[in-house]
mmCIF file of C-alpha atoms in Angstrom:
data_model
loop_
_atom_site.group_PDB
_atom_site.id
_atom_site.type_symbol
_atom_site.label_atom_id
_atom_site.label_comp_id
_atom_site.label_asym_id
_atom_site.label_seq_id
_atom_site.Cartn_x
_atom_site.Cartn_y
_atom_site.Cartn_z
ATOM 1 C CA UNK V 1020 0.000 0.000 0.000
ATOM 2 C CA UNK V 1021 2.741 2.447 0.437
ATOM 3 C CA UNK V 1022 3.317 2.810 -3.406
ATOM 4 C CA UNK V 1023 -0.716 3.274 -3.735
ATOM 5 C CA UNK V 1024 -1.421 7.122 -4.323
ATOM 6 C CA UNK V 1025 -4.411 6.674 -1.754
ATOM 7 C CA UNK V 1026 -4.437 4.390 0.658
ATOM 8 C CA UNK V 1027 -8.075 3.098 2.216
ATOM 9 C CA UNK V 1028 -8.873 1.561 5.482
ATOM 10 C CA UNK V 1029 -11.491 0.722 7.899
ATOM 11 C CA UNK V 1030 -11.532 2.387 10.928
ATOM 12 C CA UNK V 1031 -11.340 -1.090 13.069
ATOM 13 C CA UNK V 1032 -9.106 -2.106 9.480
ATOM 14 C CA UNK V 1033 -5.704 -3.910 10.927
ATOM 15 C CA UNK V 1034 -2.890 -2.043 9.582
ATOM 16 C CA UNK V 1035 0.947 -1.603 10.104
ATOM 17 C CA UNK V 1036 3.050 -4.536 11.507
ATOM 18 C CA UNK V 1037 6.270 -2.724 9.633
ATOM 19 C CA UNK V 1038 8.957 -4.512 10.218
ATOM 20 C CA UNK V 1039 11.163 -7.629 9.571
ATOM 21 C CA UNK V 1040 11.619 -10.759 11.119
ATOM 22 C CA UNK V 1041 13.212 -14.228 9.893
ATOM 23 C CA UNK V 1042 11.596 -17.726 11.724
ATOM 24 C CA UNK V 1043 13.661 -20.185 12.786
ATOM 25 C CA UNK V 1044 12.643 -23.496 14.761
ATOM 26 C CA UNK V 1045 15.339 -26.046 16.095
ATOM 27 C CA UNK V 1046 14.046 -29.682 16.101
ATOM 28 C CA UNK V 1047 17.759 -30.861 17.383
ATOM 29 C CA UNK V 1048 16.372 -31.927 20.674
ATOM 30 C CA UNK V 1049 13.653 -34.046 19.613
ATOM 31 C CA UNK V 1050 15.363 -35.345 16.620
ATOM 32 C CA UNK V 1051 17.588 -36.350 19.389
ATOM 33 C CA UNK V 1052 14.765 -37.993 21.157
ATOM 34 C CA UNK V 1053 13.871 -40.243 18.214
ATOM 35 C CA UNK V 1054 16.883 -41.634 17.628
ATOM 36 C CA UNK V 1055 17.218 -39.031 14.275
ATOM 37 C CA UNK V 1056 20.665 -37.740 13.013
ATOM 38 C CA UNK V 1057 20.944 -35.730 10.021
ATOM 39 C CA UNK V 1058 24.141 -35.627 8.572
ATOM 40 C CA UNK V 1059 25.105 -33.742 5.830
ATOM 41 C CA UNK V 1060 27.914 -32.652 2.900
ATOM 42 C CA UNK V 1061 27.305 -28.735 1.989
ATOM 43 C CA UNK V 1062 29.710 -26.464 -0.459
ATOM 44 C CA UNK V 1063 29.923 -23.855 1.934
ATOM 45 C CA UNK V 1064 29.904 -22.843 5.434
ATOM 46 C CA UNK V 1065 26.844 -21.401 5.428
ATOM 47 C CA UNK V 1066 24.745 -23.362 3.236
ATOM 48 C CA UNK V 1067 22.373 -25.130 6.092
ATOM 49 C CA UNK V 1068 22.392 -21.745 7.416
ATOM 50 C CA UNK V 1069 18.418 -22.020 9.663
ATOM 51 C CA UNK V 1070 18.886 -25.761 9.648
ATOM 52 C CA UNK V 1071 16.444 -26.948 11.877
ATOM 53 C CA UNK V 1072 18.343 -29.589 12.934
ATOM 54 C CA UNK V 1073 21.169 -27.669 14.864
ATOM 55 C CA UNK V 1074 21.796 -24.541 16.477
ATOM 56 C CA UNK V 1075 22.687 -21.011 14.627
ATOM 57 C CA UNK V 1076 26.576 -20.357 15.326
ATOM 58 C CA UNK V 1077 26.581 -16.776 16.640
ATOM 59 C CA UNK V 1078 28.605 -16.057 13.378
ATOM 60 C CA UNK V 1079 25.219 -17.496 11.748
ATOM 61 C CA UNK V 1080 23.238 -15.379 13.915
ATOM 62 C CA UNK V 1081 25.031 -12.383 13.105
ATOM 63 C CA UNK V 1082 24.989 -12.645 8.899
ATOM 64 C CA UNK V 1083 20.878 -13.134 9.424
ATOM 65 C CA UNK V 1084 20.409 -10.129 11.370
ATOM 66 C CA UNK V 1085 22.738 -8.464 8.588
ATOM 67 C CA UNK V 1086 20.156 -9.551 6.152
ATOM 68 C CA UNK V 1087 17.166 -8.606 8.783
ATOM 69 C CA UNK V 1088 18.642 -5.189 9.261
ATOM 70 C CA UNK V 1089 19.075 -4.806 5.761
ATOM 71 C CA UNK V 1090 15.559 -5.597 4.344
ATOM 72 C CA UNK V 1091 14.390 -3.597 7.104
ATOM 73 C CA UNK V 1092 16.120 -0.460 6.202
ATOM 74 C CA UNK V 1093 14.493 -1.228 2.078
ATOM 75 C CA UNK V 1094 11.238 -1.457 3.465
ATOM 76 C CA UNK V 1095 11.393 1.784 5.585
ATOM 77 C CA UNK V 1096 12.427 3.242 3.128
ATOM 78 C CA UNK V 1097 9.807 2.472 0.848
ATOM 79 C CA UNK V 1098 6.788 3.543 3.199
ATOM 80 C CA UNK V 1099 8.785 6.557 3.429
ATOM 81 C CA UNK V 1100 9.227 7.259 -0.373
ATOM 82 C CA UNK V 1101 5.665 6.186 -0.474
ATOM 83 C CA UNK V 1102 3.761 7.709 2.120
ATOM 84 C CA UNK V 1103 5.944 11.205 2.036
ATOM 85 C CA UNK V 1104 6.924 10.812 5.275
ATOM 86 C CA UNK V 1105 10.524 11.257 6.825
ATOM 87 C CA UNK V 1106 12.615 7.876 7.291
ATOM 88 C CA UNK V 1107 13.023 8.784 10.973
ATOM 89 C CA UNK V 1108 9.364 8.921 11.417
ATOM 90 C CA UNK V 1109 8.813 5.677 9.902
ATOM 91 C CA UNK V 1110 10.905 3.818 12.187
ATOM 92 C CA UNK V 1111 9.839 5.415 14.980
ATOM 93 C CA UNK V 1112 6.519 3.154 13.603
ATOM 94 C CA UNK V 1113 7.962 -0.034 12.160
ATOM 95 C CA UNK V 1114 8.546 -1.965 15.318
ATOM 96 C CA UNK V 1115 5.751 -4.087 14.311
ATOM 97 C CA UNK V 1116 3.192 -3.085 15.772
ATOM 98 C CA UNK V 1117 -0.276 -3.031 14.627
ATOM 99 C CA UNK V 1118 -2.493 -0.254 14.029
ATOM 100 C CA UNK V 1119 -6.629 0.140 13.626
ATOM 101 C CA UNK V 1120 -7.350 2.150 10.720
ATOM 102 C CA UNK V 1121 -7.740 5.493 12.381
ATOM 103 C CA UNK V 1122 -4.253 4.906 14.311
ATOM 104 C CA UNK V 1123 -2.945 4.347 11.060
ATOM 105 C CA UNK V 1124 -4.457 7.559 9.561
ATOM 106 C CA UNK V 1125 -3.161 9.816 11.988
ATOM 107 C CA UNK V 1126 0.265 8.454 11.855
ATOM 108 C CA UNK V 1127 0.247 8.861 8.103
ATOM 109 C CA UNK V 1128 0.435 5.461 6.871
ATOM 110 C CA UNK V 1129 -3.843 5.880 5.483
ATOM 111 C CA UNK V 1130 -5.157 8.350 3.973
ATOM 112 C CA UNK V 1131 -8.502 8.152 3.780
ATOM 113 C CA UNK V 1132 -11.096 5.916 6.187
ATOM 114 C CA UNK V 1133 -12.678 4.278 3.716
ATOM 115 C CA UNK V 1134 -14.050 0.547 2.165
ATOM 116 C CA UNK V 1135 -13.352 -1.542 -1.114
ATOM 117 C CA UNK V 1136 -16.411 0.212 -2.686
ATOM 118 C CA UNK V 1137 -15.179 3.917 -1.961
ATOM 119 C CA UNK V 1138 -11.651 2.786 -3.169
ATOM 120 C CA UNK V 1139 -13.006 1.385 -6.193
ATOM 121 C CA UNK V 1140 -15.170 4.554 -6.552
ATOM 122 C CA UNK V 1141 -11.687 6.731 -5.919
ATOM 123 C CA UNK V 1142 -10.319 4.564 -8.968
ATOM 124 C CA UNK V 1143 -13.468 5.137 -11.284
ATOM 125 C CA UNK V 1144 -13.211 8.929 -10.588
ATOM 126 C CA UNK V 1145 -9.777 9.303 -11.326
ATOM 127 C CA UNK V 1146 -9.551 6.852 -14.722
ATOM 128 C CA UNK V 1147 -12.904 8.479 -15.729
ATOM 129 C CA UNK V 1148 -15.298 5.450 -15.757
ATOM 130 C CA UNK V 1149 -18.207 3.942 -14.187
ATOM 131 C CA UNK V 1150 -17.365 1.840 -10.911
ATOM 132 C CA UNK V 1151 -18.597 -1.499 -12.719
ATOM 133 C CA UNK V 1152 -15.938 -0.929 -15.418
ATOM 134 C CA UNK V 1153 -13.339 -0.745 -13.489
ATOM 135 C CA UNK V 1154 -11.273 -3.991 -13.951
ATOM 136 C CA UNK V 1155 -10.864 -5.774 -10.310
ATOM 137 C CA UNK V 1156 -9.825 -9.223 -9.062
ATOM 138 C CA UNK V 1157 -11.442 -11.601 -6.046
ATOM 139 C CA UNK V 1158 -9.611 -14.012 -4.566
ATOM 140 C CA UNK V 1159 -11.443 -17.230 -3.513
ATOM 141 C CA UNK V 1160 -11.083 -18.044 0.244
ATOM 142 C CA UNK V 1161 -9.856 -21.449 -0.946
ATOM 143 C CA UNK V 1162 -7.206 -20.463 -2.491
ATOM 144 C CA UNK V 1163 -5.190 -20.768 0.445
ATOM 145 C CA UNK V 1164 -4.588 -24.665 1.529
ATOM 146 C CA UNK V 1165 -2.314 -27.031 2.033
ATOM 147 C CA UNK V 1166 -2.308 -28.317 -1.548
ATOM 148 C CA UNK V 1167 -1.403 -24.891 -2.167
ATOM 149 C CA UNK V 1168 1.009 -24.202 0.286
ATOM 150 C CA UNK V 1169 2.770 -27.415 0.462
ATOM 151 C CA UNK V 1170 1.868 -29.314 -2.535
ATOM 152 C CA UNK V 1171 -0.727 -32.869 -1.663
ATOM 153 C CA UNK V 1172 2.524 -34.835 -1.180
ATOM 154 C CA UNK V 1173 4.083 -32.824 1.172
ATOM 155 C CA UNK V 1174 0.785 -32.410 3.006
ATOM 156 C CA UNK V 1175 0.713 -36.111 3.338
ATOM 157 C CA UNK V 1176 4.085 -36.614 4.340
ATOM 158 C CA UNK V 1177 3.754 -34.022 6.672
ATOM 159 C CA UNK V 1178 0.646 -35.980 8.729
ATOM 160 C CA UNK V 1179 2.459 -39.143 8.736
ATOM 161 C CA UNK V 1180 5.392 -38.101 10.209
ATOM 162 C CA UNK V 1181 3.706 -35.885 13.380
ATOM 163 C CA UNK V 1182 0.774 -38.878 13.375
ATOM 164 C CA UNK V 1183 4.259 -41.261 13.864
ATOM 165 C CA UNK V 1184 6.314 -38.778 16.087
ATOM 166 C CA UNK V 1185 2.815 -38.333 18.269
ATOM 167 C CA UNK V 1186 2.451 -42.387 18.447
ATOM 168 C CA UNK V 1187 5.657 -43.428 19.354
ATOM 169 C CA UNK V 1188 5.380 -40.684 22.450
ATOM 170 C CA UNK V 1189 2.239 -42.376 23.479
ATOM 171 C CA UNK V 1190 -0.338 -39.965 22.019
ATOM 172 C CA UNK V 1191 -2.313 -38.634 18.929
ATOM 173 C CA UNK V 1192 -1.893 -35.891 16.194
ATOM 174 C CA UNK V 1193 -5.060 -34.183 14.195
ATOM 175 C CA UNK V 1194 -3.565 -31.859 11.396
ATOM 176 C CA UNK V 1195 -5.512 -29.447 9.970
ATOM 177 C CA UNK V 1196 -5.138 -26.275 8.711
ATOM 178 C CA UNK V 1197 -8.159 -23.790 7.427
ATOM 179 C CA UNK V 1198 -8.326 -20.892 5.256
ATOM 180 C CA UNK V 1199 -9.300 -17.843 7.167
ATOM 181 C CA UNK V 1200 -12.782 -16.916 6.095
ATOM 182 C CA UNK V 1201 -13.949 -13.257 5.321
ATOM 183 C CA UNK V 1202 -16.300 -12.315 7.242
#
């Protein structure tokens, strides 16, 4: 949205979250518990760099929030190219935090409290055209899902292995995973 010449929200609209952050999960210990050791040949250092079968070096560590810091600074300052603002001002914002609509309106990240229909209204006005010619696109809710995510092999894969992990530590697994629905 920072690139958009008008930004829309809601005034209960979530908004913000600027910032940057890289996941990492370390299965070590429970690989460890089953009995699981990965072992592997790699062309560089670096290249099982967020493994999640080890720990990050603090060398590791260091070249990811390099690349955290970095990204961060690109995206700062492209809500600040975008939304006019100064880059100072912008990261006085982008800790991540979320904003309602209005929040985000008076710190200068909306401009206008607003729905889909006055933004596509907004657009008619300015191309010269009736609303209903305006060319949009809708997203189906199922869109999002495993298959799509993960591919149907993967997704199976991925239940047999927790349903055999859960098992053979004397319990059960249910995997699923839903689409958020509009509401």
């Amino acid at each position: 949205a920072a690139k958009g010449d008008r930004v829309f929200a809601n005034p209960s609209s979530m908004t913000g979250s600027i910032g940057v952050y890289i996941g990492y999960t370390n299965y070590e210990e429970l690989m460890g518990k089953l009995g699981i050791n990965n072992d592997k040949i790699k062309s560089g250092a670096h290249k099982d760099i967020l493994s999640p079968d080890r720990p990050m070096t603090p060398e590791e560590r260091a070249l990811v929030q390099g690349m955290v810091d970095d990204i961060y600074e690109q995206f700062v300052d492209v809500v600040a190219t975008g939304r006019q603002m100064d880059p100072q001002q912008v990261r006085e914002l982008a800790d991540g935090r979320i904003f309602t609509g209005r929040q985000a309106q008076a710190a200068g990240l909306v401009d206008e409290m607003g729905n889909y229909y006055d933004a596509l209204d907004y657009t008619a006005n300015l191309v010269g055209l009736p609303a209903t010619d305006v060319p949009t696109h809708e997203y189906d809710d199922a869109s999002v899902s495993w298959q799509r995510l993960f591919g149907a092999e993967l997704r199976s894969a991925f239940r047999e292995s927790i349903g055999s992990l859960a098992r053979r530590e004397g319990g059960s697994a249910r995997t699923e995973w839903e689409a958020p629905h509009a509401q």
